[in-house]
CSV table of C-alpha atoms in Angstrom, one decimal:
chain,number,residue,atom,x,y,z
A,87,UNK,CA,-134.0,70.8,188.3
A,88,UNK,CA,-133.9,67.1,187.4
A,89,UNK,CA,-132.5,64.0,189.5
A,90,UNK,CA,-131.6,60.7,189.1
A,91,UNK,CA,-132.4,57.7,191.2
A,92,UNK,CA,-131.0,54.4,190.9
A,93,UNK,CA,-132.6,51.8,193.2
A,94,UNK,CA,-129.6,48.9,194.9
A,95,UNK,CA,-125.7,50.3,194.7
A,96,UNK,CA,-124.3,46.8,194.1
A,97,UNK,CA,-126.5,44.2,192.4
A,98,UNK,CA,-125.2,39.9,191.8
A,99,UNK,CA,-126.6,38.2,189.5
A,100,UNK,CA,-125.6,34.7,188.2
A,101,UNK,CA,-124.5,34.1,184.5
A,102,UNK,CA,-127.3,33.4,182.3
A,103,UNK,CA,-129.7,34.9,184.9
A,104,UNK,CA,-132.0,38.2,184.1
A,105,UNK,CA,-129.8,41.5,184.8
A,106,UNK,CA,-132.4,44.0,185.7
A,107,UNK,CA,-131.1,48.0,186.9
A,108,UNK,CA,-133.9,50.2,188.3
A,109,UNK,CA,-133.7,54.6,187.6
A,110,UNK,CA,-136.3,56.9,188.4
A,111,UNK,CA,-136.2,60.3,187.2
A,112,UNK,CA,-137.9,63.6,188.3
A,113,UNK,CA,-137.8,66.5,186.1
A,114,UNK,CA,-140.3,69.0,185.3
A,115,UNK,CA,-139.9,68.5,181.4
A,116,UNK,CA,-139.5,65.6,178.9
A,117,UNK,CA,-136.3,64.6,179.9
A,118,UNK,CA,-133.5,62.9,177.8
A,119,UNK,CA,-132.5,59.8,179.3
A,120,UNK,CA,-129.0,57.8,178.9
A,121,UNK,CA,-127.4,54.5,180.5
A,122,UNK,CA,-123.6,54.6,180.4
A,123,UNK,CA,-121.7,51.6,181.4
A,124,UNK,CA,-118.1,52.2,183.0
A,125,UNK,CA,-115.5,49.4,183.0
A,126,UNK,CA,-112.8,49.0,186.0
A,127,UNK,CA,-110.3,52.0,185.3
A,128,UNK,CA,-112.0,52.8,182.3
A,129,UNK,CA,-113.8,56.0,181.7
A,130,UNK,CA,-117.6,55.6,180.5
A,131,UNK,CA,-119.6,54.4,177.2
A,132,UNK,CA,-123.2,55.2,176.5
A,133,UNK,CA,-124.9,51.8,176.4
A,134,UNK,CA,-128.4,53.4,175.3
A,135,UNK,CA,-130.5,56.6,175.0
A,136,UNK,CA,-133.9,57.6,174.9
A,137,UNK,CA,-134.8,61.1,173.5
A,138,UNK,CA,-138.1,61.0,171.4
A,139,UNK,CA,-140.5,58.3,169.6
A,140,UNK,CA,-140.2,54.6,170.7
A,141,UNK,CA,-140.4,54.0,174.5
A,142,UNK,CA,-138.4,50.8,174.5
A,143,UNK,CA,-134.7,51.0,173.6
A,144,UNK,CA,-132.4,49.1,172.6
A,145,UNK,CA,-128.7,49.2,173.3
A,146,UNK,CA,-125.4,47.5,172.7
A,147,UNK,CA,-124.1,44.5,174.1
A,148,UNK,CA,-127.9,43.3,174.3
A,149,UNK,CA,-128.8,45.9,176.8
A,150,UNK,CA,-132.6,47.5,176.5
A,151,UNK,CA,-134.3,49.8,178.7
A,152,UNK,CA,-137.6,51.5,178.5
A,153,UNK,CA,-139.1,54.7,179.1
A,154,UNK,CA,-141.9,54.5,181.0
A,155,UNK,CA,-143.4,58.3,181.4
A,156,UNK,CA,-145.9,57.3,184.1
A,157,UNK,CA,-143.8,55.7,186.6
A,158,UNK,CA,-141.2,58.1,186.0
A,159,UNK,CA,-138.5,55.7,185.2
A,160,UNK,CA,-135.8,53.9,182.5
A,161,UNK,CA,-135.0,50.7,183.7
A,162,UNK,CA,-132.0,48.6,182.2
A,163,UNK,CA,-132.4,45.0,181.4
A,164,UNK,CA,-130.1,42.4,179.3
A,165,UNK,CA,-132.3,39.0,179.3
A,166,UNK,CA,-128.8,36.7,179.9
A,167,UNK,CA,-126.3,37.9,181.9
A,168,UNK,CA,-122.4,37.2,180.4
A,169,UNK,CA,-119.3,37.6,182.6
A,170,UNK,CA,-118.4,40.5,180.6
A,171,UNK,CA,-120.9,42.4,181.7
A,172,UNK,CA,-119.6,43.3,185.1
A,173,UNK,CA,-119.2,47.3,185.7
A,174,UNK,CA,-120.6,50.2,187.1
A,175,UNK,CA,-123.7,51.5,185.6
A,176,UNK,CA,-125.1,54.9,185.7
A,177,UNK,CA,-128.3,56.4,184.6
A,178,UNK,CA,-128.3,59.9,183.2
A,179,UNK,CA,-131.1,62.5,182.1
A,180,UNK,CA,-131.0,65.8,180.6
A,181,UNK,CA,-133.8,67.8,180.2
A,182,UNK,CA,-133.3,69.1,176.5
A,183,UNK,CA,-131.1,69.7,173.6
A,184,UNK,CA,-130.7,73.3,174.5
A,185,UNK,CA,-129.4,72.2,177.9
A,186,UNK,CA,-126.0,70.3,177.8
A,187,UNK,CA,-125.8,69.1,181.4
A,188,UNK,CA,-126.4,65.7,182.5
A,189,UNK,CA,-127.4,64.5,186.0
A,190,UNK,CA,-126.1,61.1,187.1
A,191,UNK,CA,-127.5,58.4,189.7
A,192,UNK,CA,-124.9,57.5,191.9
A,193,UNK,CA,-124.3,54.3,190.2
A,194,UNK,CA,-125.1,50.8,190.4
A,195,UNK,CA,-122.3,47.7,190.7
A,196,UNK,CA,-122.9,44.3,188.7
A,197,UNK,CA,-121.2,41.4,190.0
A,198,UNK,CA,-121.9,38.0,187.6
A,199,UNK,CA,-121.4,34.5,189.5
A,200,UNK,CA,-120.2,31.8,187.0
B,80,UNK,CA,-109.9,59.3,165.9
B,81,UNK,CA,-108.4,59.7,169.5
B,82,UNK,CA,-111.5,61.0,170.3
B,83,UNK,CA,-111.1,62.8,174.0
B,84,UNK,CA,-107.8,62.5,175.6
B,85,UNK,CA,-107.1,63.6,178.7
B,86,UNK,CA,-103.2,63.9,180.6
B,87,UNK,CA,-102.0,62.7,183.4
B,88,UNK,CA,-103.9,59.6,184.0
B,89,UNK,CA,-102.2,59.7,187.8
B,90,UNK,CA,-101.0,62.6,189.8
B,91,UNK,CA,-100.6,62.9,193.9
B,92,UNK,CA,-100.2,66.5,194.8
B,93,UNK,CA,-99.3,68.0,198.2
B,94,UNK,CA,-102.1,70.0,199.4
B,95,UNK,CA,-102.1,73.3,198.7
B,96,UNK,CA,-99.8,72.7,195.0
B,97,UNK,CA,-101.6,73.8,191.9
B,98,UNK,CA,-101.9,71.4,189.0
B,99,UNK,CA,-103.7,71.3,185.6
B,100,UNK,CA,-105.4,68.8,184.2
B,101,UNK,CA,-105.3,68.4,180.3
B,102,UNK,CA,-108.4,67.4,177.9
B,103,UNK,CA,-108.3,67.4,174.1
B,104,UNK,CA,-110.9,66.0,171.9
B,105,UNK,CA,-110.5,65.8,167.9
B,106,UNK,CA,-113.7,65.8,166.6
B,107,UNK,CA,-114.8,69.4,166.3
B,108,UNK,CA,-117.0,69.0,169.5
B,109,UNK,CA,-118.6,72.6,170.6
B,110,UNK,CA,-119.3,71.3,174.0
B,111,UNK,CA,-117.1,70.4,176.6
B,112,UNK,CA,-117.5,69.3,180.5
B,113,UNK,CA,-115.0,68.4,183.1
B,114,UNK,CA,-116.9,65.8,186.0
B,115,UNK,CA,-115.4,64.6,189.1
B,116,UNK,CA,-116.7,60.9,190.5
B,117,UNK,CA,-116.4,59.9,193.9
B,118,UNK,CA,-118.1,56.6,195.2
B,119,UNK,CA,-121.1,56.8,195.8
B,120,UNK,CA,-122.2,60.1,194.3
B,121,UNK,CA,-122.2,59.7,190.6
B,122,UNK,CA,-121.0,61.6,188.9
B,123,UNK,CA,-121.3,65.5,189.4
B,124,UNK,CA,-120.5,68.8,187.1
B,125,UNK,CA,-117.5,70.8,187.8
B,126,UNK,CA,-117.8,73.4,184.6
B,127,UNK,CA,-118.5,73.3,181.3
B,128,UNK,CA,-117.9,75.3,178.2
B,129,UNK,CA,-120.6,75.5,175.0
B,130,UNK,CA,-117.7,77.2,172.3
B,131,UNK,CA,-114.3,78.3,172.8
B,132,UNK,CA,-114.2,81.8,175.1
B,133,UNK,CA,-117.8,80.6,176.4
B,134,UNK,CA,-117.6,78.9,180.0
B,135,UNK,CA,-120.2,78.3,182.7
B,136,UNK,CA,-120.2,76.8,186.3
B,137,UNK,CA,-121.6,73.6,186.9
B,138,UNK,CA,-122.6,71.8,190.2
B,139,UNK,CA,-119.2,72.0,192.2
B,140,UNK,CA,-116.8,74.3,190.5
B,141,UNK,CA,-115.2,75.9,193.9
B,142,UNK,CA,-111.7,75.3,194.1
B,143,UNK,CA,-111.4,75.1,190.2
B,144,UNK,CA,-111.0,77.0,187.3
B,145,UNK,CA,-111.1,76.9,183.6
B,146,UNK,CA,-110.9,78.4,179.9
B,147,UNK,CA,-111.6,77.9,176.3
B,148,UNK,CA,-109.4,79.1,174.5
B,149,UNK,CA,-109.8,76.9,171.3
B,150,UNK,CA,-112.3,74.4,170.7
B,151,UNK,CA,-110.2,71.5,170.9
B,152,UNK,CA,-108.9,72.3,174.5
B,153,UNK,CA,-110.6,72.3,177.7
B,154,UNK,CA,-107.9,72.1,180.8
B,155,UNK,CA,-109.3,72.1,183.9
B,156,UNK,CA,-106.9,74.1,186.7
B,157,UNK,CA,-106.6,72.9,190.6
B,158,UNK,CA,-105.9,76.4,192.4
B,159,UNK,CA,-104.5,75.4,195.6
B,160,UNK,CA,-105.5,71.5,196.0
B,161,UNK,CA,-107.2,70.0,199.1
B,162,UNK,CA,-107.3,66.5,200.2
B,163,UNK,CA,-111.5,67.0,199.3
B,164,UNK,CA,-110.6,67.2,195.9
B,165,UNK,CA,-109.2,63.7,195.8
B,166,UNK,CA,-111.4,61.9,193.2
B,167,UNK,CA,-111.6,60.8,189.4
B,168,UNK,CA,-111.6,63.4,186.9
B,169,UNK,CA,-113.3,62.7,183.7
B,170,UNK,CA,-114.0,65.1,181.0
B,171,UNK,CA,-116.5,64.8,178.1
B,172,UNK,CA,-117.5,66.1,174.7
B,173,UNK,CA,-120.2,66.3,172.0
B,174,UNK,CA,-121.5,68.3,169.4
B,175,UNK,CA,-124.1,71.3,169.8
B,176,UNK,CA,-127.0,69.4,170.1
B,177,UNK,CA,-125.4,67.3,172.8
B,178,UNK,CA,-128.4,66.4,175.2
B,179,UNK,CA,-129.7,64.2,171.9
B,180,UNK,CA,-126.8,62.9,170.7
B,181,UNK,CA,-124.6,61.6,173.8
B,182,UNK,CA,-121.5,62.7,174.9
B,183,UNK,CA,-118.3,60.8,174.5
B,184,UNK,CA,-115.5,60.5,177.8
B,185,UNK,CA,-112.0,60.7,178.5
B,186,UNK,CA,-110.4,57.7,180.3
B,187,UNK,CA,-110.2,59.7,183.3
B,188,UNK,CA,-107.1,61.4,185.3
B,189,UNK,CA,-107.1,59.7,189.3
B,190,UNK,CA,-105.9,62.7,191.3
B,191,UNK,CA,-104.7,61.9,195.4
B,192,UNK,CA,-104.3,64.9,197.2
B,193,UNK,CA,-102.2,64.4,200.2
């Protein structure tokens, strides 16, 4: 069975500033990895995904994340942070195209100070 | 495209009333999931459904039930509600291969159970 770690629950960062979101991952196979983005009473978008080939991913909105097999993790990063991108974030994996489900970390809260 | 709707967006219930919560997606998805999200947790699988007639438990289906009867259609059915059951509702969609390709959400139904 896989699992999904996501390191700090509520993370501030100033505007302009380096937004960095740390996942880890176990699973016993290559997993498929995903980070969704949910605004405040809204349901959720995929930012990014990682399935096969390049390691380093890029996203919308400026978001990137990289898959980094030997560390077991897919952390999200945006160079400059905007007030827009204030949300809950969640890192998901699945293990294969033959299996549908998707595991979530418990999330990860962005505050940006002006 | 409306892409996945799902109806109410609010409902209280009294504990112990049974409910059912809608979800409809338009774009000829095979795979559908109902999730619930509670702070803290993630977000964790009730049930899920690979084709209509085809439906499987997920990671916390007690206390709910479902059926596919077409593809479109995916409600989700509350039994006898409990105040534990209080949470966000989301369901999601995607084609066959959906691990690969991402799944797209519903806006969510907020369900208080009182």
């Amino acid at each position: 069975a896989q699992s999904v770690t996501q390191l700090g629950s509520h993370v501030s960062v100033s505007e302009g500033a380096l937004v960095l979101l740390r996942c880890n991952y176990s699973s016993s196979v290559p997993p498929y990895l995903f980070w969704y983005v949910q605004y405040p009473n809204q349901g959720l978008q995929l930012l990014l995904k990682y399935t096969t080939g390049a390691t380093l991913v890029k996203g919308i909105n400026g978001f990137e994340a990289e898959f980094k097999k030997s560390e077991t993790s897919f952390h999200l990063t945006k160079p400059s942070a905007h007030m827009s991108d204030a949300a809950e974030y969640f890192c998901a994996v699945s293990v294969a195209a033959n299996d549908y489900k998707l595991s979530f970390g418990a999330g990860t809260t962005v505050t940006v100070r002006a | 495209n409306a892409g996945v709707t799902q109806t109410p967006k609010f409902q209280v219930l009294k504990t112990g009333q049974s409910m059912t919560l809608q979800c409809a997606q338009d774009m000829n998805h095979e795979y559908m999931s109902w999730y619930r999200q509670d702070p803290g947790m993630g977000l964790r699988l009730i049930h899920y459904s690979v084709g209509a007639g085809i439906t499987d438990q997920g990671e916390v289906p007690n206390g709910y039930n479902v059926s596919r009867s077409t593809t479109e259609d995916f409600p989700l059915r509350l039994l006898s509600a409990a105040p534990s059951q209080t949470s966000v509702y989301f369901c999601a969609s995607s084609h066959q291969t959906g691990a690969a390709y991402g799944y797209t959400f519903g806006s969510g139904t907020r369900l208080t159970v009182v």
